[in-house]
Amino acid sequence: MVKTPEEIELIRESSLLVSKTLAELAGHIKPGVTPLFLDSLAEEFIRDHGAVPGFKGYGDFPNTLCFSMNSAVVHGIPDNTPIKESDVLSIDCGTIKNEFYGDQAFTFAMAGVSDEVLKLLQVTRKSLRLGIEQAIVGKRVGDIGYAIQQFCEKQHGYGVVRELVGHGLGKSLHEDPEVPNYGRRGQGTKLMENMVLAIEPMINLGTREVVSAPDGWTILTRDGKVSAHYEHDIVVKKDKADILTDFSVIDEAIKKNKNLQEIVEQ
Ligand code: MG
Ligand code: MG
């Protein structure tokens, strides 16, 4: 599960390309645009940068992006439904470059979302940071999940999805260990220097329960309420995790797009 410094730099390259892809998409999101259009932009952008989409063909997934709107939690298939004001768009994207994966998700809010929904996104984003703060040598996987769960469930009353989890990352998209967004302090796999993890809280406004859509891919909240998803790829280090993906390029693009709401941690 531990990567060499050389491998880490290759994963960093793939991860940063995902961040840049999400930032590129953020410049094009507006009412009337379709997920399939954004999907084609993402694929072109990734290929133009000497990489290939990481999700397309993975377990027969048909597209470059997992595009999960509103009550969709994850694994949504991009379609021709035009984006509307007040929509919540969770976009998850993967790349493969030099044989290594990058994997990052960001939930965008169209201008006009309710304060209740905006807060869910702000809290979920902050929970990711709190989880990453636990990703240091000597801690365990359960410490990451505990931090996320306490903040989202205990402090804010949101639903923490149990069925889907974060993961190790490398030449495979999903490597050991699994990184749940719930857990017990001091439990689970011990974190070692240079383990690469994708940490990805999936947090629901209402119930934590989810159901599968008839398309066989999309995971939806059981109660139809909104869900949020933020993901970073990180390297476990002694004092502070090294974050391989980058939200700042996405935030910059959001600031320049009046159709999108800024997501500031709460
Ligand atoms: Mg992902
Ligand atoms: Mg992932």
mmCIF file of C-alpha atoms and ligand atoms in Angstrom:
data_model
loop_
_atom_site.group_PDB
_atom_site.id
_atom_site.type_symbol
_atom_site.label_atom_id
_atom_site.label_comp_id
_atom_site.label_asym_id
_atom_site.label_seq_id
_atom_site.Cartn_x
_atom_site.Cartn_y
_atom_site.Cartn_z
ATOM 1 C CA MET A 1 0.000 0.000 0.000
ATOM 2 C CA VAL A 2 3.058 2.261 0.309
ATOM 3 C CA LYS A 3 4.232 4.085 -2.827
ATOM 4 C CA THR A 4 7.724 5.174 -3.842
ATOM 5 C CA PRO A 5 8.478 8.911 -4.216
ATOM 6 C CA GLU A 6 8.633 8.390 -7.999
ATOM 7 C CA GLU A 7 5.217 6.730 -8.042
ATOM 8 C CA ILE A 8 3.793 9.531 -5.904
ATOM 9 C CA GLU A 9 4.957 12.159 -8.398
ATOM 10 C CA LEU A 10 3.218 10.268 -11.206
ATOM 11 C CA ILE A 11 -0.001 10.047 -9.175
ATOM 12 C CA ARG A 12 0.342 13.777 -8.445
ATOM 13 C CA GLU A 13 0.457 14.465 -12.169
ATOM 14 C CA SER A 14 -2.685 12.402 -12.818
ATOM 15 C CA SER A 15 -4.439 13.936 -9.813
ATOM 16 C CA LEU A 16 -3.654 17.528 -10.786
ATOM 17 C CA LEU A 17 -4.969 16.841 -14.257
ATOM 18 C CA VAL A 18 -8.313 15.871 -12.713
ATOM 19 C CA SER A 19 -8.338 19.146 -10.761
ATOM 20 C CA LYS A 20 -7.627 21.102 -13.938
ATOM 21 C CA THR A 21 -10.345 19.182 -15.757
ATOM 22 C CA LEU A 22 -12.902 20.033 -13.063
ATOM 23 C CA ALA A 23 -11.769 23.691 -13.219
ATOM 24 C CA GLU A 24 -12.200 23.646 -16.996
ATOM 25 C CA LEU A 25 -15.735 22.299 -16.572
ATOM 26 C CA ALA A 26 -16.509 24.971 -13.965
ATOM 27 C CA GLY A 27 -15.930 27.585 -16.646
ATOM 28 C CA HIS A 28 -18.657 26.052 -18.831
ATOM 29 C CA ILE A 29 -21.437 25.306 -16.359
ATOM 30 C CA LYS A 30 -24.560 27.388 -16.941
ATOM 31 C CA PRO A 31 -28.307 26.787 -17.230
ATOM 32 C CA GLY A 32 -29.151 24.838 -20.397
ATOM 33 C CA VAL A 33 -25.805 23.051 -20.680
ATOM 34 C CA THR A 34 -26.088 19.258 -20.507
ATOM 35 C CA PRO A 35 -24.009 16.759 -18.529
ATOM 36 C CA LEU A 36 -23.167 14.961 -21.790
ATOM 37 C CA PHE A 37 -21.703 18.172 -23.227
ATOM 38 C CA LEU A 38 -19.546 18.622 -20.120
ATOM 39 C CA ASP A 39 -18.561 14.964 -20.364
ATOM 40 C CA SER A 40 -17.297 15.441 -23.916
ATOM 41 C CA LEU A 41 -15.369 18.553 -22.858
ATOM 42 C CA ALA A 42 -13.752 16.605 -20.022
ATOM 43 C CA GLU A 43 -12.740 13.720 -22.255
ATOM 44 C CA GLU A 44 -11.223 16.062 -24.832
ATOM 45 C CA PHE A 45 -9.360 18.029 -22.134
ATOM 46 C CA ILE A 46 -7.923 14.865 -20.585
ATOM 47 C CA ARG A 47 -6.820 13.423 -23.937
ATOM 48 C CA ASP A 48 -5.301 16.782 -24.961
ATOM 49 C CA HIS A 49 -3.123 16.492 -21.867
ATOM 50 C CA GLY A 50 -1.712 13.092 -22.799
ATOM 51 C CA ALA A 51 -3.933 11.067 -20.474
ATOM 52 C CA VAL A 52 -7.027 8.904 -20.815
ATOM 53 C CA PRO A 53 -10.287 9.081 -18.868
ATOM 54 C CA GLY A 54 -10.034 6.831 -15.831
ATOM 55 C CA PHE A 55 -13.697 5.904 -15.456
ATOM 56 C CA LYS A 56 -14.690 5.273 -19.079
ATOM 57 C CA GLY A 57 -14.808 1.507 -19.515
ATOM 58 C CA TYR A 58 -14.082 0.884 -15.822
ATOM 59 C CA GLY A 59 -16.537 -1.904 -15.014
ATOM 60 C CA ASP A 60 -18.328 -0.897 -18.225
ATOM 61 C CA PHE A 61 -19.018 2.638 -16.991
ATOM 62 C CA PRO A 62 -19.869 4.480 -20.229
ATOM 63 C CA ASN A 63 -18.485 7.984 -19.633
ATOM 64 C CA THR A 64 -15.596 10.185 -18.513
ATOM 65 C CA LEU A 65 -17.534 11.820 -15.684
ATOM 66 C CA CYS A 66 -19.730 10.464 -12.952
ATOM 67 C CA PHE A 67 -22.360 13.202 -12.986
ATOM 68 C CA SER A 68 -24.716 13.041 -10.021
ATOM 69 C CA MET A 69 -27.384 15.750 -9.774
ATOM 70 C CA ASN A 70 -29.385 16.744 -6.684
ATOM 71 C CA SER A 71 -30.593 13.505 -5.017
ATOM 72 C CA ALA A 72 -28.001 11.418 -6.864
ATOM 73 C CA VAL A 73 -25.126 10.606 -4.503
ATOM 74 C CA VAL A 74 -22.518 9.175 -6.889
ATOM 75 C CA HIS A 75 -22.010 7.194 -10.129
ATOM 76 C CA GLY A 76 -24.586 9.144 -12.153
ATOM 77 C CA ILE A 77 -24.361 8.671 -15.932
ATOM 78 C CA PRO A 78 -24.163 11.953 -17.891
ATOM 79 C CA ASP A 79 -27.271 12.509 -20.022
ATOM 80 C CA ASN A 80 -29.017 15.221 -22.027
ATOM 81 C CA THR A 81 -30.987 16.744 -19.143
ATOM 82 C CA PRO A 82 -30.251 20.499 -19.259
ATOM 83 C CA ILE A 83 -28.793 21.953 -16.073
ATOM 84 C CA LYS A 84 -31.166 24.349 -14.288
ATOM 85 C CA GLU A 85 -30.756 27.155 -11.772
ATOM 86 C CA SER A 86 -30.525 25.801 -8.215
ATOM 87 C CA ASP A 87 -29.239 22.394 -9.311
ATOM 88 C CA VAL A 88 -26.560 20.648 -7.268
ATOM 89 C CA LEU A 89 -23.957 18.930 -9.460
ATOM 90 C CA SER A 90 -21.586 16.348 -8.018
ATOM 91 C CA ILE A 91 -18.913 15.674 -10.602
ATOM 92 C CA ASP A 92 -16.413 12.869 -10.065
ATOM 93 C CA CYS A 93 -13.597 12.429 -12.575
ATOM 94 C CA GLY A 94 -10.655 10.092 -13.062
ATOM 95 C CA THR A 95 -7.584 10.087 -15.271
ATOM 96 C CA ILE A 96 -4.847 7.630 -16.132
ATOM 97 C CA LYS A 97 -1.447 8.991 -17.103
ATOM 98 C CA ASN A 98 1.825 7.038 -17.011
ATOM 99 C CA GLU A 99 -0.248 4.063 -15.788
ATOM 100 C CA PHE A 100 -1.343 5.855 -12.589
ATOM 101 C CA TYR A 101 -4.805 7.057 -11.644
ATOM 102 C CA GLY A 102 -6.010 10.407 -10.382
ATOM 103 C CA ASP A 103 -9.500 10.604 -8.851
ATOM 104 C CA GLN A 104 -11.292 13.674 -7.553
ATOM 105 C CA ALA A 105 -14.850 14.844 -6.943
ATOM 106 C CA PHE A 106 -16.373 18.278 -6.379
ATOM 107 C CA THR A 107 -19.980 19.259 -5.782
ATOM 108 C CA PHE A 108 -20.957 22.464 -7.556
ATOM 109 C CA ALA A 109 -23.947 24.593 -6.580
ATOM 110 C CA MET A 110 -25.782 26.593 -9.196
ATOM 111 C CA ALA A 111 -26.572 30.137 -8.090
ATOM 112 C CA GLY A 112 -29.915 30.129 -6.328
ATOM 113 C CA VAL A 113 -29.541 27.011 -4.190
ATOM 114 C CA SER A 114 -31.152 27.291 -0.765
ATOM 115 C CA ASP A 115 -29.119 28.165 2.321
ATOM 116 C CA GLU A 116 -29.866 24.665 3.623
ATOM 117 C CA VAL A 117 -28.299 23.029 0.576
ATOM 118 C CA LEU A 118 -25.355 25.428 0.492
ATOM 119 C CA LYS A 119 -24.598 24.610 4.114
ATOM 120 C CA LEU A 120 -24.594 20.871 3.340
ATOM 121 C CA LEU A 121 -21.931 21.486 0.699
ATOM 122 C CA GLN A 122 -19.867 23.726 2.974
ATOM 123 C CA VAL A 123 -19.982 21.222 5.811
ATOM 124 C CA THR A 124 -19.147 18.267 3.551
ATOM 125 C CA ARG A 125 -16.166 20.109 2.123
ATOM 126 C CA LYS A 126 -14.931 20.928 5.610
ATOM 127 C CA SER A 127 -15.409 17.319 6.717
ATOM 128 C CA LEU A 128 -13.004 16.276 3.969
ATOM 129 C CA ARG A 129 -10.385 18.614 5.431
ATOM 130 C CA LEU A 130 -11.008 17.245 8.925
ATOM 131 C CA GLY A 131 -10.560 13.715 7.602
ATOM 132 C CA ILE A 132 -7.329 14.666 5.829
ATOM 133 C CA GLU A 133 -5.987 16.129 9.090
ATOM 134 C CA GLN A 134 -6.124 12.590 10.478
ATOM 135 C CA ALA A 135 -4.179 11.099 7.555
ATOM 136 C CA ILE A 136 -0.795 11.113 9.264
ATOM 137 C CA VAL A 137 1.667 8.422 10.268
ATOM 138 C CA GLY A 138 0.599 6.525 13.365
ATOM 139 C CA LYS A 139 -3.128 7.177 12.986
ATOM 140 C CA ARG A 140 -5.507 4.552 11.645
ATOM 141 C CA VAL A 141 -8.127 4.516 8.912
ATOM 142 C CA GLY A 142 -10.820 4.653 11.592
ATOM 143 C CA ASP A 143 -9.518 8.045 12.752
ATOM 144 C CA ILE A 144 -10.273 9.520 9.332
ATOM 145 C CA GLY A 145 -13.813 8.127 9.277
ATOM 146 C CA TYR A 146 -14.436 9.113 12.887
ATOM 147 C CA ALA A 147 -13.516 12.751 12.193
ATOM 148 C CA ILE A 148 -15.819 12.928 9.165
ATOM 149 C CA GLN A 149 -18.689 11.127 10.868
ATOM 150 C CA GLN A 150 -18.535 13.165 14.087
ATOM 151 C CA PHE A 151 -18.604 16.444 12.218
ATOM 152 C CA CYS A 152 -21.327 15.576 9.701
ATOM 153 C CA GLU A 153 -23.546 13.289 11.756
ATOM 154 C CA LYS A 154 -23.133 14.398 15.366
ATOM 155 C CA GLN A 155 -22.564 18.117 14.869
ATOM 156 C CA HIS A 156 -24.781 18.724 11.845
ATOM 157 C CA GLY A 157 -27.305 15.872 11.762
ATOM 158 C CA TYR A 158 -26.556 14.836 8.193
ATOM 159 C CA GLY A 159 -26.585 11.291 6.808
ATOM 160 C CA VAL A 160 -23.171 9.706 6.264
ATOM 161 C CA VAL A 161 -23.402 7.186 3.426
ATOM 162 C CA ARG A 162 -22.122 3.763 4.511
ATOM 163 C CA GLU A 163 -22.254 1.768 1.276
ATOM 164 C CA LEU A 164 -19.553 3.727 -0.557
ATOM 165 C CA VAL A 165 -16.096 4.485 0.749
ATOM 166 C CA GLY A 166 -12.743 6.063 -0.074
ATOM 167 C CA HIS A 167 -9.798 3.919 -1.091
ATOM 168 C CA GLY A 168 -6.133 3.506 -1.825
ATOM 169 C CA LEU A 169 -5.025 4.756 -5.233
ATOM 170 C CA GLY A 170 -2.238 3.855 -7.657
ATOM 171 C CA LYS A 171 -2.070 1.706 -10.771
ATOM 172 C CA SER A 172 -5.586 0.596 -9.836
ATOM 173 C CA LEU A 173 -8.452 2.986 -9.214
ATOM 174 C CA HIS A 174 -9.512 1.194 -6.053
ATOM 175 C CA GLU A 175 -6.709 -0.244 -3.922
ATOM 176 C CA ASP A 176 -6.521 -1.202 -0.274
ATOM 177 C CA PRO A 177 -7.234 0.080 2.244
ATOM 178 C CA GLU A 178 -10.904 1.019 2.137
ATOM 179 C CA VAL A 179 -11.450 4.424 3.750
ATOM 180 C CA PRO A 180 -14.998 4.657 5.137
ATOM 181 C CA ASN A 181 -16.485 8.012 6.091
ATOM 182 C CA TYR A 182 -17.470 6.563 9.460
ATOM 183 C CA GLY A 183 -15.423 4.693 12.012
ATOM 184 C CA ARG A 184 -13.947 4.349 15.427
ATOM 185 C CA ARG A 185 -10.889 6.143 16.691
ATOM 186 C CA GLY A 186 -7.775 3.995 16.752
ATOM 187 C CA GLN A 187 -9.378 1.215 14.672
ATOM 188 C CA GLY A 188 -8.569 -0.142 11.234
ATOM 189 C CA THR A 189 -5.471 -0.195 9.048
ATOM 190 C CA LYS A 190 -2.500 1.667 10.432
ATOM 191 C CA LEU A 191 -1.472 4.610 8.273
ATOM 192 C CA MET A 192 2.076 4.462 6.970
ATOM 193 C CA GLU A 193 4.189 7.129 5.308
ATOM 194 C CA ASN A 194 3.612 7.328 1.520
ATOM 195 C CA MET A 195 0.312 5.494 1.439
ATOM 196 C CA VAL A 196 -1.834 7.235 -1.189
ATOM 197 C CA LEU A 197 -5.525 7.541 -0.306
ATOM 198 C CA ALA A 198 -8.594 8.966 -1.992
ATOM 199 C CA ILE A 199 -10.696 10.399 0.842
ATOM 200 C CA GLU A 200 -14.253 11.182 -0.235
ATOM 201 C CA PRO A 201 -17.105 11.990 2.146
ATOM 202 C CA MET A 202 -20.556 11.395 0.623
ATOM 203 C CA ILE A 203 -22.983 13.246 2.870
ATOM 204 C CA ASN A 204 -26.786 13.417 2.623
ATOM 205 C CA LEU A 205 -29.029 16.252 3.780
ATOM 206 C CA GLY A 206 -31.527 13.700 5.094
ATOM 207 C CA THR A 207 -31.311 9.966 5.635
ATOM 208 C CA ARG A 208 -28.008 8.181 5.127
ATOM 209 C CA GLU A 209 -29.854 5.427 3.260
ATOM 210 C CA VAL A 210 -29.337 5.075 -0.462
ATOM 211 C CA VAL A 211 -30.937 3.111 -3.304
ATOM 212 C CA SER A 212 -29.747 2.064 -6.764
ATOM 213 C CA ALA A 213 -31.405 3.565 -9.814
ATOM 214 C CA PRO A 214 -32.751 1.309 -12.598
ATOM 215 C CA ASP A 215 -29.772 2.257 -14.802
ATOM 216 C CA GLY A 216 -27.652 -0.010 -12.580
ATOM 217 C CA TRP A 217 -25.118 2.730 -11.795
ATOM 218 C CA THR A 218 -26.634 5.797 -10.173
ATOM 219 C CA ILE A 219 -26.848 5.775 -6.381
ATOM 220 C CA LEU A 220 -29.704 7.944 -5.060
ATOM 221 C CA THR A 221 -30.724 9.095 -1.605
ATOM 222 C CA ARG A 222 -33.667 7.033 -0.394
ATOM 223 C CA ASP A 223 -35.611 10.147 0.666
ATOM 224 C CA GLY A 224 -34.883 12.132 -2.490
ATOM 225 C CA LYS A 225 -33.009 14.862 -0.616
ATOM 226 C CA VAL A 226 -29.773 16.380 -1.838
ATOM 227 C CA SER A 227 -26.346 14.761 -1.388
ATOM 228 C CA ALA A 228 -22.807 16.214 -1.510
ATOM 229 C CA HIS A 229 -19.442 14.650 -2.398
ATOM 230 C CA TYR A 230 -15.913 16.065 -2.197
ATOM 231 C CA GLU A 231 -12.772 14.040 -2.844
ATOM 232 C CA HIS A 232 -9.029 14.603 -2.605
ATOM 233 C CA ASP A 233 -6.113 12.263 -3.322
ATOM 234 C CA ILE A 234 -3.567 12.543 -0.515
ATOM 235 C CA VAL A 235 -0.272 11.064 0.636
ATOM 236 C CA VAL A 236 0.089 10.068 4.273
ATOM 237 C CA LYS A 237 3.006 11.941 5.846
ATOM 238 C CA LYS A 238 4.439 12.366 9.355
ATOM 239 C CA ASP A 239 3.024 15.760 10.313
ATOM 240 C CA LYS A 240 0.586 16.736 7.586
ATOM 241 C CA ALA A 241 -0.809 14.892 4.578
ATOM 242 C CA ASP A 242 0.400 15.949 1.143
ATOM 243 C CA ILE A 243 -2.689 16.781 -0.927
ATOM 244 C CA LEU A 244 -2.175 15.758 -4.565
ATOM 245 C CA THR A 245 -5.385 17.171 -6.012
ATOM 246 C CA ASP A 246 -6.155 20.889 -5.851
ATOM 247 C CA PHE A 247 -9.363 22.743 -5.070
ATOM 248 C CA SER A 248 -7.862 26.209 -5.602
ATOM 249 C CA VAL A 249 -7.994 25.997 -9.409
ATOM 250 C CA ILE A 250 -11.653 24.954 -9.167
ATOM 251 C CA ASP A 251 -12.457 27.760 -6.713
ATOM 252 C CA GLU A 252 -10.843 30.296 -9.052
ATOM 253 C CA ALA A 253 -12.984 29.085 -11.949
ATOM 254 C CA ILE A 254 -16.137 29.217 -9.789
ATOM 255 C CA LYS A 255 -15.376 32.824 -8.816
ATOM 256 C CA LYS A 256 -15.298 33.785 -12.491
ATOM 257 C CA ASN A 257 -18.636 32.077 -13.278
ATOM 258 C CA LYS A 258 -21.676 34.013 -12.055
ATOM 259 C CA ASN A 259 -23.857 30.935 -12.586
ATOM 260 C CA LEU A 260 -22.069 29.120 -9.778
ATOM 261 C CA GLN A 261 -22.107 29.648 -6.039
ATOM 262 C CA GLU A 262 -18.793 29.708 -4.159
ATOM 263 C CA ILE A 263 -18.392 26.885 -1.651
ATOM 264 C CA VAL A 264 -16.620 28.187 1.444
ATOM 265 C CA GLU A 265 -15.973 25.711 4.266
ATOM 266 C CA GLN A 266 -18.388 25.989 7.212
HETATM 267 MG MG MG B 1 -13.856 9.814 -7.394
HETATM 268 MG MG MG B 2 -12.589 7.752 -5.381
#
